[in-house]
Structures are given as C-alpha cells and as structure tokens.
Coordinates of C-alpha atoms and ligand atoms in Angstrom, one line a residue:
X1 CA -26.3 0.3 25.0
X2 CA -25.2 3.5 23.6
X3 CA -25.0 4.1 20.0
X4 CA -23.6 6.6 17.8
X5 CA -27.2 7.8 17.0
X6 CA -28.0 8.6 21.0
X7 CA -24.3 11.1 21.2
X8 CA -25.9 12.6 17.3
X9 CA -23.0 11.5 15.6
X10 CA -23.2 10.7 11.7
X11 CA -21.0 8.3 10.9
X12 CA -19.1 8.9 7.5
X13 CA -18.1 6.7 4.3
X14 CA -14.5 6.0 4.6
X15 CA -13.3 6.2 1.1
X16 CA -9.4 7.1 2.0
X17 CA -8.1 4.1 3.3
X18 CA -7.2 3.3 7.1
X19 CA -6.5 6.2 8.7
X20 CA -6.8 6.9 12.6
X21 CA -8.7 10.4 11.8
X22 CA -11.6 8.2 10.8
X23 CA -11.2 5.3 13.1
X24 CA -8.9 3.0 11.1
X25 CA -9.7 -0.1 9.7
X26 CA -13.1 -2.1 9.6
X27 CA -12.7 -4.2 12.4
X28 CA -11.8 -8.3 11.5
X29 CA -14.7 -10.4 12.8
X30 CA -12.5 -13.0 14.3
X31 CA -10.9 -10.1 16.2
X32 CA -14.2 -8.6 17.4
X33 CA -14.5 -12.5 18.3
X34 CA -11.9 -12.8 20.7
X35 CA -12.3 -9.2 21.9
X36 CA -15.4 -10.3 23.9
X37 CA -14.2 -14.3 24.5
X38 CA -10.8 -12.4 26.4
X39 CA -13.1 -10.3 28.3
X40 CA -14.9 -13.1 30.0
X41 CA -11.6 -13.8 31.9
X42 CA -8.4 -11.9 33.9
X43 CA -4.8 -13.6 33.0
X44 CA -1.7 -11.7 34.2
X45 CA -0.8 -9.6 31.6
X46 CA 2.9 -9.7 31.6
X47 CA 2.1 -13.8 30.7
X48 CA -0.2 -12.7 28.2
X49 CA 2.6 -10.6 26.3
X50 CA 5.1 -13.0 26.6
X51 CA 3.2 -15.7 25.2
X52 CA 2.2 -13.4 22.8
X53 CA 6.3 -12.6 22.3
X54 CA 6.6 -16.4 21.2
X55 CA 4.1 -16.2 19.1
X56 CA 5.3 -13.6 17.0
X57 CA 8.4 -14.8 17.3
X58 CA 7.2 -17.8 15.5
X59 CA 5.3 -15.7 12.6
X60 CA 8.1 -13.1 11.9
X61 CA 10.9 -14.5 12.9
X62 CA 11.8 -11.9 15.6
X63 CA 14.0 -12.9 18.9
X64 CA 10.7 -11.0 20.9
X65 CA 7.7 -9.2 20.0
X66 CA 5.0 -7.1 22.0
X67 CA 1.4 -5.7 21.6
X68 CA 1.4 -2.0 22.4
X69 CA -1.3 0.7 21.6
X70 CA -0.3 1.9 18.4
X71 CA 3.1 2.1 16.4
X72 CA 3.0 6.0 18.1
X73 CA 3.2 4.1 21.3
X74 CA 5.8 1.2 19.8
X75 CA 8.0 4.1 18.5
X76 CA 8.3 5.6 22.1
X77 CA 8.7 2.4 23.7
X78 CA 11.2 1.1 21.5
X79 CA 13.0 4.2 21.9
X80 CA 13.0 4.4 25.5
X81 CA 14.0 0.6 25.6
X82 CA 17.0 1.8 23.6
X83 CA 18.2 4.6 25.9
X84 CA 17.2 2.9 29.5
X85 CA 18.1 -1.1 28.1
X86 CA 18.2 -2.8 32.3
X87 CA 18.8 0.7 34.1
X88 CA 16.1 1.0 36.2
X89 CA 17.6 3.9 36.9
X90 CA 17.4 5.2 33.5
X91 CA 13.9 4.3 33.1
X92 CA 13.1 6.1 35.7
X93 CA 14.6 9.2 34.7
X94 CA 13.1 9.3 31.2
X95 CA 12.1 11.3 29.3
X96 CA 15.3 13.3 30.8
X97 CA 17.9 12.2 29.8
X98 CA 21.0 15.0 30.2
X99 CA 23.1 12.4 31.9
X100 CA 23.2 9.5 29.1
X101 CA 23.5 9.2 25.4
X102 CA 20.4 10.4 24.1
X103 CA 20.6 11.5 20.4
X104 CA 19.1 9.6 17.6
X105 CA 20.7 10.1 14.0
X106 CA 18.0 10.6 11.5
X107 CA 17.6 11.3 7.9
X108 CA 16.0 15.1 7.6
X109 CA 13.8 13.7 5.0
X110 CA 12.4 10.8 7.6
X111 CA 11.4 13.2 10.0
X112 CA 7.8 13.9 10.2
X113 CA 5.0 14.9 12.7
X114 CA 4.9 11.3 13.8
X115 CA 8.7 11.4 15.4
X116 CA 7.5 13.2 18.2
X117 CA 6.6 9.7 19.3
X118 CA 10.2 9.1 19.4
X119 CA 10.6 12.6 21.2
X120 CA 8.6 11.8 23.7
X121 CA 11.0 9.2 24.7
X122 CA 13.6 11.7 25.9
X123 CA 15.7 11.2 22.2
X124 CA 17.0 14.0 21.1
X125 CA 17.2 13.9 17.1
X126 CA 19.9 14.6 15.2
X127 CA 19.2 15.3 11.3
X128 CA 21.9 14.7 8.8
X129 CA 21.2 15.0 5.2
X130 CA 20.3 17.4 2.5
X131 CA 17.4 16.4 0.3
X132 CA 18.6 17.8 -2.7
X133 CA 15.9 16.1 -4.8
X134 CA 12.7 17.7 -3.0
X135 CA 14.6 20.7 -3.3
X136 CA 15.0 21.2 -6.6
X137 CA 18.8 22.0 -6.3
X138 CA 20.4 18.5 -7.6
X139 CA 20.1 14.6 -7.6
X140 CA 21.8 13.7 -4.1
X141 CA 19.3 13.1 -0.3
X142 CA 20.8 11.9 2.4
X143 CA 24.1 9.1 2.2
X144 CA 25.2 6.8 4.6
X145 CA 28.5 8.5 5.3
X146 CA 26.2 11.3 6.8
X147 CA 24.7 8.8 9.6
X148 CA 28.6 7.7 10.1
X149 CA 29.9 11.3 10.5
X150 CA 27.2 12.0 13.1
X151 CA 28.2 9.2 15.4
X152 CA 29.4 10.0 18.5
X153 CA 29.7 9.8 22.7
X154 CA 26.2 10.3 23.1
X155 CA 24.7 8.8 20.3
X156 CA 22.2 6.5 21.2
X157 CA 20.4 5.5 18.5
X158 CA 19.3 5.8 14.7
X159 CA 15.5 6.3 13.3
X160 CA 15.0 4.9 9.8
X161 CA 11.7 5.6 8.3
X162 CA 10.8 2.9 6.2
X163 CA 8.9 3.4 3.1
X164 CA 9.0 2.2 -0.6
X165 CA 11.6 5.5 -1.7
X166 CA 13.5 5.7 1.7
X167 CA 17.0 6.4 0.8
X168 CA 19.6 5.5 1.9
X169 CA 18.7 1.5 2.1
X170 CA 18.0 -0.4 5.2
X171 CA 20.7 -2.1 4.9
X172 CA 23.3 0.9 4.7
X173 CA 22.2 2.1 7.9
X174 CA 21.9 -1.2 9.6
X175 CA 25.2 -2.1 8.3
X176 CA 26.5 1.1 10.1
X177 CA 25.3 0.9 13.0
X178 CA 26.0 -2.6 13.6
X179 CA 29.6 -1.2 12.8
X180 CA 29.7 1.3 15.7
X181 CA 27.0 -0.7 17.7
X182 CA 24.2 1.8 17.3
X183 CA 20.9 0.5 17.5
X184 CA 18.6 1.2 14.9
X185 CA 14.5 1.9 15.5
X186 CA 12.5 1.3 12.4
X187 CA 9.1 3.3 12.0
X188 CA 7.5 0.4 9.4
X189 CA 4.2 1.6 10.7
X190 CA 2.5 1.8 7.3
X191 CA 4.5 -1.0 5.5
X192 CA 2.0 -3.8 5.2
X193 CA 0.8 -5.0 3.2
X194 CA 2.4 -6.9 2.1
X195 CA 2.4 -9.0 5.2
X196 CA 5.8 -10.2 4.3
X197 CA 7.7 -7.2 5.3
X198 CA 6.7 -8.4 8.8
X199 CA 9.5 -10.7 8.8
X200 CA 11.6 -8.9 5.4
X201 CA 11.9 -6.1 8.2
X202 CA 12.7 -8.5 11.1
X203 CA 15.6 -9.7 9.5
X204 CA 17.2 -6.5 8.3
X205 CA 19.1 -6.7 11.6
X206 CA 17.1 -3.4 13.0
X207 CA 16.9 -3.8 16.9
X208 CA 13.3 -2.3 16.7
X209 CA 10.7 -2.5 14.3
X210 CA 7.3 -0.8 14.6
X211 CA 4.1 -1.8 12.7
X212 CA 0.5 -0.4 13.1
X213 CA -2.1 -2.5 14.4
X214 CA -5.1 -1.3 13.3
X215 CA -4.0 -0.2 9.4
X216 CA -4.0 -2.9 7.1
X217 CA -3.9 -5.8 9.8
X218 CA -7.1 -4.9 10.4
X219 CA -6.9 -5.0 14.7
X220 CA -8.1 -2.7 17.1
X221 CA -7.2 0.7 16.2
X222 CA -5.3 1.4 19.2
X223 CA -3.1 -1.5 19.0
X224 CA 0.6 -2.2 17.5
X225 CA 3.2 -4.3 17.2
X226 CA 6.8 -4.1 18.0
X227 CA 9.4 -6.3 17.4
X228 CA 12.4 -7.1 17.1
X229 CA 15.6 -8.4 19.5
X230 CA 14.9 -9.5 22.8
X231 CA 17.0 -6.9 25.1
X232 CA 15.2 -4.2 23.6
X233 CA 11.6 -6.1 23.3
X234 CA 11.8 -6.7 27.3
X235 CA 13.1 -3.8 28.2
X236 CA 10.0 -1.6 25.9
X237 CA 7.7 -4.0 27.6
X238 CA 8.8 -3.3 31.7
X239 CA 9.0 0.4 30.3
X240 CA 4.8 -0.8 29.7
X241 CA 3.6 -3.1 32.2
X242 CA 2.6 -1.6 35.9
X243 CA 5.0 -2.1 38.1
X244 CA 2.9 -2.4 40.8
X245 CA 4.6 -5.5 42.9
X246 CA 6.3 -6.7 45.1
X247 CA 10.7 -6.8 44.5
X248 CA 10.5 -10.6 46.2
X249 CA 7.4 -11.6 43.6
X250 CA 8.8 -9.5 40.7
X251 CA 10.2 -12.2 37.9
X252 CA 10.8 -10.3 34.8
X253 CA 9.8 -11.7 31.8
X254 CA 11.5 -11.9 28.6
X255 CA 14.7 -10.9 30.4
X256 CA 17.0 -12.5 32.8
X257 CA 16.9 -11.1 36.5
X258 CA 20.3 -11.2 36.8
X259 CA 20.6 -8.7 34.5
X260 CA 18.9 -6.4 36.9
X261 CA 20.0 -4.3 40.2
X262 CA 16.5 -4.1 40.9
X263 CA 13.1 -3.9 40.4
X264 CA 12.0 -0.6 37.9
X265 CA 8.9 1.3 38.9
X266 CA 6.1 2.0 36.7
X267 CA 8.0 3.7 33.0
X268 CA 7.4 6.0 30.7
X269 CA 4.9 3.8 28.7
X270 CA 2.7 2.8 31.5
X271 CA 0.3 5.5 30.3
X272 CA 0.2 3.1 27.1
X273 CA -1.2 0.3 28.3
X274 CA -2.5 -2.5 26.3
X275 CA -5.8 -4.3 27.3
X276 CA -6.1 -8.0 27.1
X277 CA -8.8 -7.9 24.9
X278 CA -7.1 -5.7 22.4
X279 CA -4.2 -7.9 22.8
X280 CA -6.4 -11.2 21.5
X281 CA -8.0 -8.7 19.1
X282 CA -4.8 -8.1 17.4
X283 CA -3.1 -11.5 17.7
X284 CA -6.8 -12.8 15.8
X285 CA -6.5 -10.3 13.4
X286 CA -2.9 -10.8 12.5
X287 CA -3.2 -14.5 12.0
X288 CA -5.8 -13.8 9.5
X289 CA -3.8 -11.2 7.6
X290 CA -0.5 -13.3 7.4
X291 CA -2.0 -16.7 6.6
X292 CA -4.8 -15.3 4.0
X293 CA -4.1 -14.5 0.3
X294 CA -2.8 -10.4 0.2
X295 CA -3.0 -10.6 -3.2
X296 CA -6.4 -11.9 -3.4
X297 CA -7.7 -9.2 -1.4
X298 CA -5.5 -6.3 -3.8
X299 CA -7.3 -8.0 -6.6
X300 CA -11.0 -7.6 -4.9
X301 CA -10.0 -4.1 -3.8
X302 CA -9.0 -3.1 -6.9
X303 CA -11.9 -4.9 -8.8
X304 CA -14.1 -2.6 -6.3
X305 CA -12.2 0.9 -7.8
X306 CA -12.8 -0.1 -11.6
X307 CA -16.1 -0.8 -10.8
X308 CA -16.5 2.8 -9.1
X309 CA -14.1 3.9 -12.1
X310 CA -16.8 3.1 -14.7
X311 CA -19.4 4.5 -13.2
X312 CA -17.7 7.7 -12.7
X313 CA -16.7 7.5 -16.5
X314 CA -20.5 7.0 -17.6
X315 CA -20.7 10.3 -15.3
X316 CA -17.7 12.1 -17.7
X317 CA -15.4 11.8 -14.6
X318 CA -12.1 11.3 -15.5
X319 CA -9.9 9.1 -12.9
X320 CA -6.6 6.6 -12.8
X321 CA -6.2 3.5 -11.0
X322 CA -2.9 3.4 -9.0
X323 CA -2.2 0.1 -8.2
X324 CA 1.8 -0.6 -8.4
X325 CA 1.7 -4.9 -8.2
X326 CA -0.3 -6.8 -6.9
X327 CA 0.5 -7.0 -3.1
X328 CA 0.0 -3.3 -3.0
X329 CA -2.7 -1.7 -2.0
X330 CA -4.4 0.0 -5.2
X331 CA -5.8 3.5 -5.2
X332 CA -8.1 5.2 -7.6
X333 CA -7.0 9.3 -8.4
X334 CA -10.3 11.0 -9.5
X335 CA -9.5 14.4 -11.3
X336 CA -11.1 17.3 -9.8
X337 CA -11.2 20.7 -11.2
X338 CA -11.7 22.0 -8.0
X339 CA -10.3 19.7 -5.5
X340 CA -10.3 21.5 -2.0
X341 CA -13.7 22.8 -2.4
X342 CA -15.2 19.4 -3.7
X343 CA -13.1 17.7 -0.9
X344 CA -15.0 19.8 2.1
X345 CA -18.6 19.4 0.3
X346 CA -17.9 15.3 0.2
X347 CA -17.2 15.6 3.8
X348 CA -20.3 17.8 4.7
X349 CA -22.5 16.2 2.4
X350 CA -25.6 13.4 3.0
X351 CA -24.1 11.0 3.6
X352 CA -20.7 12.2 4.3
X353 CA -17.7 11.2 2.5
X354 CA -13.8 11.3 3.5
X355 CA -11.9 11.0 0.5
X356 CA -7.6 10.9 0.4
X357 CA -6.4 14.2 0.5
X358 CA -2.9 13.8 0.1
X359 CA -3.0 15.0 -3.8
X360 CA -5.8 17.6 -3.4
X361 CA -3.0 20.5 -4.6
X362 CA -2.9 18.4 -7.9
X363 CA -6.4 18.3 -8.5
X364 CA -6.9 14.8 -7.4
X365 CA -8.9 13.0 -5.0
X366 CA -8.1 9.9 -3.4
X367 CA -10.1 6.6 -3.7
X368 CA -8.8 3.6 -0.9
X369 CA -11.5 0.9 -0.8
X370 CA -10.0 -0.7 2.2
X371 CA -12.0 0.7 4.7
X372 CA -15.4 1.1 1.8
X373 CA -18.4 -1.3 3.2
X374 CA -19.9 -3.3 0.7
X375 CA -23.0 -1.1 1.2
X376 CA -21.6 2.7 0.6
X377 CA -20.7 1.7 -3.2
X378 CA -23.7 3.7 -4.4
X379 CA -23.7 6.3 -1.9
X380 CA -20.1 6.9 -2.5
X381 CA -20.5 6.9 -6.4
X382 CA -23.6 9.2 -6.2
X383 CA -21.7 11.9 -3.7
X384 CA -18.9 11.7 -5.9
X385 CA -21.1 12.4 -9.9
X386 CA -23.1 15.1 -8.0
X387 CA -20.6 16.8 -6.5
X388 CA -17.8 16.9 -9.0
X389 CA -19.7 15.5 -12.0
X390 CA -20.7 17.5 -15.0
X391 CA -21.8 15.7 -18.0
X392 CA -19.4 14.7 -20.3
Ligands
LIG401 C1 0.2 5.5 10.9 C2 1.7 5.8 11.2 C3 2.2 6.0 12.5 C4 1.3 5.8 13.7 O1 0.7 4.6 13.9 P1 -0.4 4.3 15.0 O2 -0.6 2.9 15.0 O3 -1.6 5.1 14.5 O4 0.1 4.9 16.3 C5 3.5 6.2 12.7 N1 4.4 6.3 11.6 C6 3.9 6.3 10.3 C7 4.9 6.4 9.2 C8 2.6 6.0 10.1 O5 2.1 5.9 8.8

C-alpha cells in the first residue's frame, strides 16, 4: 500500500470546513464500510441507480433521484437533461446546441465560477438583474418580472442559486416558470445542513435540484446528488451511464421506451461516471446524515469553537462565534491584524493549517470544525497563539 508519506506529501489541519481544495469532508465510517463491502461484487449499474432513485425518492420526496460525481457534475447533467429530455439526437449533439433552445435565465448575482458546470452543458446563460445592493447605488437586485421579460423561443431553462439571501424567492421563479413551462435547475450544492432542505428543496416544484456529496453529508468527495422529477432524472442519468449495448437489450430505466426513437449513444456525462462503491458510499453516508440529530452535531461543533475560543482568549486573541441557529453550521471569526500574511504562514507552518479565507480582506480568519479531527485541537490552537498571538 501507498501512503501519503511514500508520494512526501504532508497532510494539513483542515480548519475551514469541507472544501474540495482540501479533500472535503472526513469520510463517514459506515460509508468507508460499504465502499469496500460494494467492491467485493459487480451489479449492473443502471439497476444500481435506479434502486438508488427509489430510495431517494423515499427520503426526499423526489419523483427520481441519481448519484453523480459531484453537484459540478449534477449541474451539467441536469442541465443537459433539460435541453436533450428523450432526443437522442439532441444528446448527441451537446454541448452544441445552435439548433434548439439553449439559453438559461439567470440572476447576474447567482452567477459564479461554478456555472460553468452548467456551461458545459451547451446552455447558454442569460443574466437579468441589477444588483443594486452590492453596488452601492440603491436597495433593489434582481425581481421576478426580470426572469419573465427574458422568456423567449429559445429559452430553455432557468438557474436559481440557492442560498440563505438569494433573492428573488424560490418560489417566484418556480411560480414563473411553471407559468411559461420553463424548467428550473437549482444549484443547492452547499445547502445542507440542515438535512431538511433535501426535501424543503424537492418540493419547491424545481425540475432539478443539485446537492454536494461529499460537503456536509459527509460521502465520497467526488459524489453528488441530483434530484428531482423523473423526465429530467432519466434523461441526466442516460446522458451518464455507457451506452455501450445492444438496441434489442437496451431497456431504459427510469423512463418509458416508448418515449424513445432509439437508443442514445454514450452523452455528455459519460466522462462523469459514478462508481458503485462511491454510489453505496454515499447512499451509507446520507442515511446517517438524515436520520441522526443535525442539531446535536451544530451543538458539538460549536462546543469544539468555544473551547478553541477560550484558549485563544487566554492567548489575548480576540474572535466571534458565528453560529445563526442551531441547524447551522457554526463558525468561529478570529481577528487578525494582519490576515493575508498570517493566513499563508498557517498554511506553510509545522503542522500546516488551512483556515477560511473568505473574510481575510476584513481582518478575519475563518474557524469550521467540521472537517477538525479530534486530535489537531492543540496543534491548531498552538499554530494559531504563535502565529497571530501577542500577549494581551
Ligand atoms: C461546492 C459547490 C459546488 C460544487 O460541488 P461539488 O460537489 O464539489 O461538485 C457547486 N455550487 C456551489 C454553490 C457549491 O458551493
């Protein structure tokens, strides 16, 4: 066996939460678990996701679900399963896609580095908005008679980036495009917890939903969920599975093949496929996460940052804990007076430390204990008095 010590890699203290930079998420036992009892046998795949379908249907609510490898991967999938729906033509031609309705509507403050995903589809965004809040230059972003306006012939879709602050609501767009039979792909990718949203988003009446596997869930890294109604769920997944069969064998699952004038080749997400030990490793993982106590584990995560808070106080280290209720994931600020700078020696350090960098340009570095191992407390406390600490 190799090990990270034989390549003379260090591995680092992940103190920012579950980010794919760093690998994501500890690992859930019970996932590791059925990550090696899957490997021990081959099942046909495209059983393996439909089962799975039922199963999520079952936990969230949704007409169909599917494991894919990451909500990157979900996003693209669920966007191509929008433009192609049963047209094995279509899926074939993606990601060009000159000859059918191809744009998605989208807020210009939900676009972000991670729409390319959606991109890469063949969708062709179209913003609408003005963000007159980030701006500085008034009190209106982006209404839902924008989204309306925008509709046209070759309109395909809407993107809605879900977060705590996205405006307009859900429900304004959904209600729109339901209107002018638009369907709308949700990017939820960093919404749990809390595990309710699973189903909360489900039911908004979004065609697509996409959720991160290995954030919070704690599943592979490179796994995700997407779910959501059933046209578009089977179609995302043939746009996945290899193709490599015969027409005469070829029963699509999750779809009927009389909806179908033949049998697609391999799609635009065959380069994301999903093993079935990842598959198990997710489905493990989520069934822990939605049937254990969220706000138990907020509560123990947060018990860990007052800890780290007090010692960092004894050090004269000012921070804040930023924890908004109780199913959220808390987050200590720790105020540096020179944030950049004490950001790269953390990282460099013995041992090195990742801290959230999202506020670094306010002085402030980001404590997330979700990914902290019991056993980096004291290294993480220690890196942090001797680099930024000066007595009080
Ligand atoms: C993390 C994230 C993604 C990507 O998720 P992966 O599972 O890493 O592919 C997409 N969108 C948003 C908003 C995210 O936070």
């Amino acid at each position: 066996m190799i090990n990270y010590n034989d390549l003379k890699i260090i591995p680092v203290i992940n103190a920012c939460g579950t980010v794919t930079r760093l690998g994501g998420a500890p690992l859930r036992q019970e996932a590791l678990d059925a990550y090696h009892q899957a490997s021990l046998e081959s099942v046909a795949i495209e059983e393996l996701q439909t089962a799975v379908s039922a199963q999520l249907s079952a936990w969230t609510g949704a007409e169909a679900g599917i494991i894919t490898s990451g909500a990157a991967a979900a996003l693209t999938l669920g966007a191509a399963a929008i433009l192609a729906g049963n047209d094995p033509a279509k899926m074939e031609c993606l990601p060009h896609t000159e000859d059918m309705p191809h744009e998605f509507i989208v807020s210009r403050d939900h676009r972000s580095g991670y729409d390319h995903a959606v991109r890469a589809s063949g969708a062709r965004l179209k913003e609408v908005g003005l963000n007159e809040v980030v701006s500085g230059a008034g009190v209106r972003r982006t209404e839902p008679w924008e989204y309306e306006a925008a509709i046209t012939s070759i309109t395909a879709g809407i993107l809605y980036v879900h977060t705590n602050s996205s405006a307009p609501s859900l429900a304004d767009v959904i209600a729109i495009g339901t209107k002018h039979q638009i369907p709308v792909l949700v990017d939820a990718a960093g919404e749990l917890p809390p595990p309710s949203n699973l189903a909360h988003l489900v039911a908004s009446g979004a065609a697509v939903v996409a959720f991160s596997g290995g954030k919070a869930i704690g599943g592979p890294q490179a796994t995700g969920l997407l779910l959501g109604q059933q046209q578009f769920i089977g179609s995302a997944l043939l746009q996945m599975l290899d193709m490599d069969d015969h027409p005469q064998l070829w029963e699509p699952t999750l779809l009927d093949p009389e909806d179908f004038n033949g049998m697609p080749r391999h799609g635009i997400g065959r380069g994301f496929k999903v093993s079935k030990e990842s598959i198990m490793a997710l489905m493990s993982a989520l069934d822990s996460f939605l049937h254990e106590d969220n706000s138990a584990r907020m509560a123990e995560l947060a018990s860990t940052l007052s800890d780290i808070q007090a010692r960092l106080s004894e050090a004269g280290i000012e921070s804040h804990l930023n924890w908004p209720n109780q199913e959220a994931t808390p987050r200590l600020n720790v105020v540096s007076s020179n944030a950049f700078e004490d950001c790269a020696t953390l990282r460099n350090g013995n041992p090195r430390v990742f801290v959230g960098h999202g506020l670094l340009d306010q002085g402030l570095l980001i404590l997330n204990a979700i990914a902290l191992l019991e056993h980096q407390i004291d290294d993480l406390c220690n890196a942090l008095i001797s680099t930024i600490g000066k007595p009080a």
